[in-house]
Amino acid sequence: MLSPDEILAVIEDGGFRSTASRRRLADVLTSHEEGFTAEELVAETPGVGRATVYRTIRLLVEQELLCKLSLPDGTPRYTLAQRGHHHHVVCQNCGSVREFRQSAMERMLKELESSDGDVVTGHRIEVFVVCAECLVRGVVPTNVHQH
Amino acid sequence: MLSPDEILAVIEDGGFRSTASRRRLADVLTSHEEGFTAEELVAETPGVGRATVYRTIRLLVEQELLCKLSLPDGTPRYTLAQRGHHHHVVCQNCGSVREFRQSAMERMLKELESSDGDVVTGHRIEVFVVCAECLVRGVVPTNVHQH
DNA sequence: AGCATAATCGATACTTAGTATCATTTGATG
DNA sequence: CATCAAATGATACTAAGTATCGATTATGCT
Ligand SMILES: [Zn+2]
Ligand SMILES: [Zn+2]
Ligand SMILES: [Zn+2]
Ligand SMILES: [Zn+2]
């Protein structure tokens, strides 16, 4: 997992300043193993303004240190990124997140490129699950209709 | 493509009423070949309240007649659904949408099921492009970073 | 260390994409 | 055509941010 210092290093390498608010946020971020909301971050960093929290989230998403995902109903969720291209498996019940990589699938998505006059610029994939922890707690999985 | 009557038929078959507002919306919806926003619909059905437009959108998404997608920046967009399981190719410049199906990829996503204690309940896939029309108009494709 | 200054900050107002409430209207059924 | 739950429109509210702006601060320079 990413450490607060690694986050600060990326911020500084990007030409941005290492500030007290950003250090506070880096600490709180790295304490989350399992995905979180922006408002959780706001609540967990009292004294840091809401605008600063959202600005920092945006900065870190741009720097590819944070991933922004959304649950089946569209509510947004954030998680720390590992390295490289990946996607996420998200528990629709508790919001816990893990990464997955599937090179065969990536190859297939690239092939769409040649099929039309379009130029492919990216893709978004989210796999929804009810995670093992929620299952043992008795949550009944229901299929979600998504596109 | 879906006709207004087919939309109304699905609404009635679902046990919902065929009302003036819903007929107006069915007409406007089917006139859109290429994806639209909720606010466009509001603007195009004067006299129909904003709440009714959003309620009808929700109803039609539940009935799987409308697909809700989002652009790389997260702004929502709707499009009429064809039949069966599918995903979408979305132009990040003009928002135009087409469906795609990739059975090999679907099979791969199902296989994730066996890999963990999780139960897969669904997935979301969007492929972003700059479409042929935008390309001839000189739009330069830039890759989008997504998960 | 002291200073300049652009970056960043917090407070606050605003925006976008909806949902909730509720009094009124309307469409389906008998 | 009377009934009455379903649906409607107006309005208020919420969630998830973004924009503005005057005050503060980190960084580089001397
Ligand atoms: Zn990610
Ligand atoms: Zn990928
Ligand atoms: Zn669809
Ligand atoms: Zn699929």
Tab-separated table of C-alpha atoms (C1' of nucleotides) and ligand atoms in Angstrom:
chain	number	residue	atom	x	y	z
A	1	MET	CA	0.000	0.000	0.000
A	2	LEU	CA	0.910	3.630	-0.471
A	3	SER	CA	2.400	5.541	2.455
A	4	PRO	CA	1.731	9.191	3.370
A	5	ASP	CA	5.316	10.038	2.382
A	6	GLU	CA	4.892	8.459	-1.035
A	7	ILE	CA	1.748	10.510	-1.580
A	8	LEU	CA	3.536	13.697	-0.558
A	9	ALA	CA	6.456	12.819	-2.811
A	10	VAL	CA	4.165	12.496	-5.836
A	11	ILE	CA	2.537	15.822	-4.949
A	12	GLU	CA	5.917	17.546	-4.722
A	13	ASP	CA	7.243	15.851	-7.861
A	14	GLY	CA	4.179	17.208	-9.644
A	15	GLY	CA	5.270	20.732	-8.700
A	16	PHE	CA	2.642	21.134	-5.983
A	17	ARG	CA	3.333	22.255	-2.451
A	18	SER	CA	3.580	20.101	0.589
A	19	THR	CA	1.089	21.769	2.927
A	20	ALA	CA	-0.303	20.979	6.356
A	21	SER	CA	-3.737	20.121	4.946
A	22	ARG	CA	-2.277	17.779	2.363
A	23	ARG	CA	-0.209	16.018	4.991
A	24	ARG	CA	-3.279	15.587	7.181
A	25	LEU	CA	-5.196	14.156	4.231
A	26	ALA	CA	-2.355	11.845	3.202
A	27	ASP	CA	-2.337	10.398	6.712
A	28	VAL	CA	-6.090	9.834	6.782
A	29	LEU	CA	-6.172	8.420	3.248
A	30	THR	CA	-3.582	5.781	3.908
A	31	SER	CA	-5.415	4.654	7.016
A	32	HIS	CA	-8.302	3.502	4.806
A	33	GLU	CA	-7.815	-0.019	3.572
A	34	GLU	CA	-11.187	-0.310	1.893
A	35	GLY	CA	-12.608	2.567	-0.108
A	36	PHE	CA	-14.205	5.712	1.319
A	37	THR	CA	-16.395	8.666	0.435
A	38	ALA	CA	-15.320	12.276	0.118
A	39	GLU	CA	-17.545	13.213	3.047
A	40	GLU	CA	-15.903	10.588	5.255
A	41	LEU	CA	-12.626	12.334	4.500
A	42	VAL	CA	-14.152	15.713	5.370
A	43	ALA	CA	-15.400	14.310	8.687
A	44	GLU	CA	-12.037	12.726	9.460
A	45	THR	CA	-9.984	15.873	8.888
A	46	PRO	CA	-11.620	18.497	11.104
A	47	GLY	CA	-10.140	21.929	10.528
A	48	VAL	CA	-9.435	21.192	6.885
A	49	GLY	CA	-12.050	22.938	4.766
A	50	ARG	CA	-14.441	20.920	2.628
A	51	ALA	CA	-13.212	22.720	-0.508
A	52	THR	CA	-9.633	21.747	0.286
A	53	VAL	CA	-10.631	18.116	0.756
A	54	TYR	CA	-12.342	18.042	-2.645
A	55	ARG	CA	-9.477	19.943	-4.278
A	56	THR	CA	-6.987	17.467	-2.867
A	57	ILE	CA	-9.080	14.515	-4.000
A	58	ARG	CA	-9.152	15.981	-7.507
A	59	LEU	CA	-5.396	16.515	-7.435
A	60	LEU	CA	-4.743	12.953	-6.324
A	61	VAL	CA	-7.104	11.507	-8.906
A	62	GLU	CA	-5.233	13.505	-11.570
A	63	GLN	CA	-1.948	12.185	-10.221
A	64	GLU	CA	-3.471	8.690	-10.400
A	65	LEU	CA	-2.984	8.058	-6.701
A	66	LEU	CA	-6.711	7.870	-6.087
A	67	CYS	CA	-9.330	5.964	-8.074
A	68	LYS	CA	-12.863	7.286	-8.311
A	69	LEU	CA	-15.459	4.577	-8.687
A	70	SER	CA	-19.188	4.373	-8.287
A	71	LEU	CA	-21.579	1.858	-6.827
A	72	PRO	CA	-24.388	0.396	-8.957
A	73	ASP	CA	-26.689	3.256	-7.907
A	74	GLY	CA	-24.051	5.786	-8.944
A	75	THR	CA	-22.875	6.985	-5.539
A	76	PRO	CA	-19.188	7.822	-5.765
A	77	ARG	CA	-16.444	6.120	-3.834
A	78	TYR	CA	-12.694	6.567	-3.722
A	79	THR	CA	-9.839	4.197	-3.125
A	80	LEU	CA	-6.045	4.355	-3.139
A	81	ALA	CA	-4.514	3.162	-6.401
A	82	GLN	CA	-1.849	0.574	-6.857
A	83	ARG	CA	0.434	0.908	-9.865
A	84	GLY	CA	-0.496	0.413	-13.489
A	85	HIS	CA	-3.688	-0.077	-15.426
A	86	HIS	CA	-6.359	-1.935	-13.491
A	87	HIS	CA	-10.038	-2.064	-12.653
A	88	HIS	CA	-12.044	-2.731	-9.518
A	89	VAL	CA	-14.260	-5.275	-7.888
A	90	VAL	CA	-16.644	-3.388	-5.621
A	91	CYS	CA	-18.908	-4.840	-2.976
A	92	GLN	CA	-22.338	-3.355	-3.583
A	93	ASN	CA	-23.176	-3.840	0.086
A	94	CYS	CA	-20.218	-2.467	2.046
A	95	GLY	CA	-18.299	-0.608	-0.654
A	96	SER	CA	-15.083	-2.541	-0.106
A	97	VAL	CA	-12.870	-2.529	-3.154
A	98	ARG	CA	-10.156	-4.661	-4.670
A	99	GLU	CA	-8.263	-4.266	-7.898
A	100	PHE	CA	-8.225	-6.699	-10.740
A	101	ARG	CA	-6.270	-6.981	-13.969
A	102	GLN	CA	-7.311	-9.085	-16.934
A	103	SER	CA	-4.951	-8.706	-19.827
A	104	ALA	CA	-7.063	-10.839	-22.162
A	105	MET	CA	-9.981	-8.518	-21.638
A	106	GLU	CA	-7.814	-5.464	-22.206
A	107	ARG	CA	-6.692	-6.898	-25.522
A	108	MET	CA	-10.289	-7.394	-26.556
A	109	LEU	CA	-11.178	-3.810	-25.722
A	110	LYS	CA	-8.268	-2.585	-27.824
A	111	GLU	CA	-9.592	-4.546	-30.776
A	112	LEU	CA	-12.760	-2.481	-30.828
A	113	GLU	CA	-10.529	0.260	-32.144
A	114	SER	CA	-10.130	-1.278	-35.563
A	115	SER	CA	-13.820	-2.110	-35.938
A	116	ASP	CA	-15.048	1.439	-36.656
A	117	GLY	CA	-13.916	4.880	-37.647
A	118	ASP	CA	-13.739	5.725	-33.942
A	119	VAL	CA	-10.545	6.140	-31.920
A	120	VAL	CA	-10.695	4.430	-28.544
A	121	THR	CA	-9.464	6.739	-25.771
A	122	GLY	CA	-10.186	4.653	-22.694
A	123	HIS	CA	-12.598	2.405	-20.875
A	124	ARG	CA	-14.216	1.986	-17.506
A	125	ILE	CA	-14.955	-1.378	-15.936
A	126	GLU	CA	-16.459	-2.109	-12.558
A	127	VAL	CA	-17.368	-5.558	-11.361
A	128	PHE	CA	-19.998	-5.625	-8.617
A	129	VAL	CA	-20.065	-8.338	-5.976
A	130	VAL	CA	-21.309	-9.149	-2.557
A	131	CYS	CA	-18.020	-9.789	-0.793
A	132	ALA	CA	-17.204	-12.817	1.341
A	133	GLU	CA	-17.434	-10.765	4.555
A	134	CYS	CA	-20.929	-9.523	3.719
A	135	LEU	CA	-21.988	-13.043	2.726
A	136	VAL	CA	-21.053	-14.499	6.113
A	137	ARG	CA	-23.028	-11.668	7.715
A	138	GLY	CA	-26.071	-12.964	5.867
A	139	VAL	CA	-26.353	-10.446	3.023
A	140	VAL	CA	-28.285	-11.992	0.122
A	141	PRO	CA	-26.739	-11.195	-3.280
A	142	THR	CA	-29.155	-9.682	-5.792
A	143	ASN	CA	-28.139	-9.138	-9.376
A	144	VAL	CA	-27.789	-5.556	-10.505
A	145	HIS	CA	-28.727	-4.433	-13.981
A	146	GLN	CA	-25.915	-2.335	-15.384
A	147	HIS	CA	-24.400	-1.305	-18.645
B	1	MET	CA	-35.194	1.413	-32.553
B	2	LEU	CA	-37.947	1.561	-29.967
B	3	SER	CA	-41.203	3.327	-30.868
B	4	PRO	CA	-43.313	5.476	-28.513
B	5	ASP	CA	-46.013	2.785	-28.583
B	6	GLU	CA	-43.560	0.077	-27.570
B	7	ILE	CA	-42.442	2.235	-24.635
B	8	LEU	CA	-46.029	2.816	-23.566
B	9	ALA	CA	-46.761	-0.898	-23.912
B	10	VAL	CA	-43.911	-1.786	-21.554
B	11	ILE	CA	-45.138	0.823	-19.077
B	12	GLU	CA	-48.666	-0.606	-19.145
B	13	ASP	CA	-47.449	-4.198	-19.001
B	14	GLY	CA	-45.537	-3.198	-15.878
B	15	GLY	CA	-48.826	-2.170	-14.264
B	16	PHE	CA	-48.170	1.569	-14.624
B	17	ARG	CA	-50.572	4.045	-16.175
B	18	SER	CA	-50.416	5.473	-19.605
B	19	THR	CA	-50.542	9.199	-18.903
B	20	ALA	CA	-50.275	12.343	-20.987
B	21	SER	CA	-46.844	13.193	-19.546
B	22	ARG	CA	-45.514	9.731	-20.259
B	23	ARG	CA	-46.784	9.842	-23.831
B	24	ARG	CA	-45.111	13.224	-24.347
B	25	LEU	CA	-41.861	11.841	-22.967
B	26	ALA	CA	-42.053	8.651	-25.029
B	27	ASP	CA	-42.363	10.796	-28.168
B	28	VAL	CA	-39.416	13.002	-27.274
B	29	LEU	CA	-37.269	10.069	-26.175
B	30	THR	CA	-37.662	8.172	-29.411
B	31	SER	CA	-36.733	11.250	-31.411
B	32	HIS	CA	-33.232	11.094	-29.909
B	33	GLU	CA	-30.958	8.838	-31.909
B	34	GLU	CA	-27.854	9.605	-29.927
B	35	GLY	CA	-27.980	9.871	-26.153
B	36	PHE	CA	-29.284	12.819	-24.154
B	37	THR	CA	-29.272	14.379	-20.697
B	38	ALA	CA	-32.190	14.548	-18.272
B	39	GLU	CA	-32.195	18.332	-18.533
B	40	GLU	CA	-32.483	18.154	-22.319
B	41	LEU	CA	-35.619	16.105	-21.786
B	42	VAL	CA	-36.948	18.662	-19.310
B	43	ALA	CA	-36.354	21.447	-21.826
B	44	GLU	CA	-37.974	19.474	-24.638
B	45	THR	CA	-41.184	18.701	-22.746
B	46	PRO	CA	-42.457	22.096	-21.569
B	47	GLY	CA	-45.427	21.756	-19.275
B	48	VAL	CA	-44.196	18.436	-17.914
B	49	GLY	CA	-42.696	19.040	-14.481
B	50	ARG	CA	-39.045	18.369	-13.804
B	51	ALA	CA	-39.948	15.842	-11.106
B	52	THR	CA	-42.129	13.916	-13.536
B	53	VAL	CA	-39.324	13.817	-16.096
B	54	TYR	CA	-36.916	12.379	-13.531
B	55	ARG	CA	-39.546	9.961	-12.215
B	56	THR	CA	-40.240	8.730	-15.729
B	57	ILE	CA	-36.533	8.334	-16.445
B	58	ARG	CA	-36.201	6.258	-13.302
B	59	LEU	CA	-39.186	4.129	-14.284
B	60	LEU	CA	-37.809	3.504	-17.762
B	61	VAL	CA	-34.353	2.649	-16.445
B	62	GLU	CA	-35.991	0.133	-14.078
B	63	GLN	CA	-37.944	-1.300	-17.005
B	64	GLU	CA	-34.633	-1.511	-18.891
B	65	LEU	CA	-35.850	0.709	-21.706
B	66	LEU	CA	-33.324	3.421	-20.876
B	67	CYS	CA	-29.631	3.010	-20.165
B	68	LYS	CA	-27.895	5.410	-17.807
B	69	LEU	CA	-24.243	5.945	-18.654
B	70	SER	CA	-21.641	8.486	-17.719
B	71	LEU	CA	-18.911	10.300	-19.582
B	72	PRO	CA	-15.293	10.062	-18.395
B	73	ASP	CA	-15.820	13.085	-16.132
B	74	GLY	CA	-18.863	11.418	-14.596
B	75	THR	CA	-21.621	13.530	-16.144
B	76	PRO	CA	-24.656	11.330	-16.698
B	77	ARG	CA	-26.188	10.552	-20.041
B	78	TYR	CA	-29.147	8.441	-21.101
B	79	THR	CA	-29.869	6.432	-24.195
B	80	LEU	CA	-32.618	4.129	-25.417
B	81	ALA	CA	-31.833	0.452	-24.892
B	82	GLN	CA	-31.950	-2.290	-27.422
B	83	ARG	CA	-32.728	-5.787	-26.180
B	84	GLY	CA	-30.525	-8.028	-24.061
B	85	HIS	CA	-27.284	-7.594	-22.165
B	86	HIS	CA	-24.928	-5.097	-23.736
B	87	HIS	CA	-22.558	-2.249	-23.045
B	88	HIS	CA	-21.818	1.076	-24.672
B	89	VAL	CA	-19.256	2.898	-26.711
B	90	VAL	CA	-19.540	6.581	-25.838
B	91	CYS	CA	-17.959	9.499	-27.664
B	92	GLN	CA	-16.272	11.607	-25.037
B	93	ASN	CA	-16.651	14.656	-27.256
B	94	CYS	CA	-20.271	14.673	-28.439
B	95	GLY	CA	-21.836	12.066	-26.175
B	96	SER	CA	-23.086	9.901	-29.026
B	97	VAL	CA	-23.574	6.300	-27.999
B	98	ARG	CA	-23.644	2.892	-29.588
B	99	GLU	CA	-24.084	-0.523	-28.057
B	100	PHE	CA	-21.620	-3.338	-28.172
B	101	ARG	CA	-21.710	-6.977	-27.150
B	102	GLN	CA	-18.635	-9.109	-26.566
B	103	SER	CA	-19.536	-12.571	-25.411
B	104	ALA	CA	-15.902	-13.582	-24.859
B	105	MET	CA	-15.483	-10.708	-22.451
B	106	GLU	CA	-18.683	-11.561	-20.628
B	107	ARG	CA	-17.451	-15.094	-20.121
B	108	MET	CA	-14.238	-13.769	-18.630
B	109	LEU	CA	-16.123	-11.563	-16.191
B	110	LYS	CA	-18.189	-14.528	-15.050
B	111	GLU	CA	-15.000	-16.440	-14.295
B	112	LEU	CA	-14.047	-13.905	-11.649
B	113	GLU	CA	-16.849	-15.464	-9.647
B	114	SER	CA	-14.964	-18.645	-8.911
B	115	SER	CA	-11.731	-16.838	-8.026
B	116	ASP	CA	-12.814	-15.561	-4.600
B	117	GLY	CA	-15.374	-15.996	-1.896
B	118	ASP	CA	-17.345	-13.145	-3.500
B	119	VAL	CA	-20.553	-13.533	-5.493
B	120	VAL	CA	-20.568	-11.474	-8.685
B	121	THR	CA	-23.835	-9.554	-9.058
B	122	GLY	CA	-23.129	-7.493	-12.157
B	123	HIS	CA	-20.683	-5.318	-14.014
B	124	ARG	CA	-20.467	-1.976	-15.749
B	125	ILE	CA	-18.394	-1.375	-18.858
B	126	GLU	CA	-18.061	1.795	-20.886
B	127	VAL	CA	-15.676	2.230	-23.784
B	128	PHE	CA	-14.760	5.835	-24.529
B	129	VAL	CA	-13.941	6.993	-28.039
B	130	VAL	CA	-13.757	10.031	-30.213
B	131	CYS	CA	-16.286	9.082	-32.882
B	132	ALA	CA	-15.734	9.254	-36.627
B	133	GLU	CA	-17.959	12.341	-36.938
B	134	CYS	CA	-15.989	14.258	-34.325
B	135	LEU	CA	-12.723	13.160	-35.933
B	136	VAL	CA	-13.645	14.627	-39.323
B	137	ARG	CA	-14.566	17.831	-37.512
B	138	GLY	CA	-10.980	17.998	-36.296
B	139	VAL	CA	-11.351	16.840	-32.691
B	140	VAL	CA	-8.033	15.479	-31.431
B	141	PRO	CA	-8.417	12.289	-29.382
B	142	THR	CA	-6.790	12.385	-25.964
B	143	ASN	CA	-6.596	9.301	-23.797
B	144	VAL	CA	-8.673	9.307	-20.653
B	145	HIS	CA	-7.517	7.701	-17.460
B	146	GLN	CA	-10.289	5.556	-16.065
B	147	HIS	CA	-10.869	2.540	-13.920
C	1	DA	C1'	16.804	35.439	8.755
C	2	DG	C1'	13.829	38.416	6.111
C	3	DC	C1'	11.005	39.268	1.916
C	4	DA	C1'	8.296	38.700	-2.226
C	5	DT	C1'	4.871	36.366	-4.377
C	6	DA	C1'	2.391	32.760	-6.282
C	7	DA	C1'	0.142	28.758	-4.412
C	8	DT	C1'	-3.040	27.326	-1.292
C	9	DC	C1'	-6.416	27.944	2.154
C	10	DG	C1'	-11.200	28.241	4.497
C	11	DA	C1'	-15.704	30.274	4.227
C	12	DT	C1'	-19.268	30.756	1.569
C	13	DA	C1'	-22.165	30.950	-2.468
C	14	DC	C1'	-23.396	28.450	-6.273
C	15	DT	C1'	-24.263	24.379	-9.505
C	16	DT	C1'	-25.804	19.918	-11.143
C	17	DA	C1'	-28.381	15.991	-10.791
C	18	DG	C1'	-31.380	14.459	-8.780
C	19	DT	C1'	-35.175	12.932	-4.414
C	20	DA	C1'	-38.975	13.980	-0.917
C	21	DT	C1'	-43.215	16.154	0.296
C	22	DC	C1'	-47.771	17.246	-0.464
C	23	DA	C1'	-51.968	19.200	-2.155
C	24	DT	C1'	-54.310	18.525	-6.607
C	25	DT	C1'	-55.522	16.067	-10.775
C	26	DT	C1'	-56.370	12.058	-13.544
C	27	DG	C1'	-56.829	7.464	-15.605
C	28	DA	C1'	-58.534	2.688	-14.950
C	29	DT	C1'	-62.026	-0.137	-13.189
C	30	DG	C1'	-66.513	-1.419	-11.949
D	1	DC	C1'	-69.942	8.172	-14.352
D	2	DA	C1'	-68.220	7.594	-9.471
D	3	DT	C1'	-64.402	6.015	-7.057
D	4	DC	C1'	-59.770	6.266	-5.499
D	5	DA	C1'	-55.044	4.891	-5.904
D	6	DA	C1'	-51.637	6.447	-9.083
D	7	DA	C1'	-49.586	10.148	-10.961
D	8	DT	C1'	-48.653	15.053	-11.347
D	9	DG	C1'	-46.437	19.803	-10.683
D	10	DA	C1'	-44.632	23.081	-7.427
D	11	DT	C1'	-41.548	23.450	-4.230
D	12	DA	C1'	-38.168	22.378	-0.870
D	13	DC	C1'	-34.423	19.673	-0.033
D	14	DT	C1'	-30.064	16.704	-0.616
D	15	DA	C1'	-25.557	14.982	-2.380
D	16	DA	C1'	-21.552	15.817	-4.554
D	17	DG	C1'	-19.144	18.718	-5.896
D	18	DT	C1'	-17.124	23.738	-8.241
D	19	DA	C1'	-16.288	28.905	-8.234
D	20	DT	C1'	-15.111	33.059	-5.888
D	21	DC	C1'	-12.444	35.721	-2.961
D	22	DG	C1'	-9.908	37.734	0.678
D	23	DA	C1'	-6.538	35.824	4.028
D	24	DT	C1'	-2.625	32.759	4.798
D	25	DT	C1'	1.570	30.265	3.812
D	26	DA	C1'	5.281	27.635	1.422
D	27	DT	C1'	9.086	28.321	-1.449
D	28	DG	C1'	12.904	30.591	-3.564
D	29	DC	C1'	15.833	34.532	-3.337
D	30	DT	C1'	18.836	37.638	-1.098
E	1	ZN	ZN	-8.199	2.083	-9.583
E	2	ZN	ZN	-8.659	-1.878	-18.716
E	3	ZN	ZN	-27.469	0.070	-22.472
E	4	ZN	ZN	-21.539	-7.421	-19.796
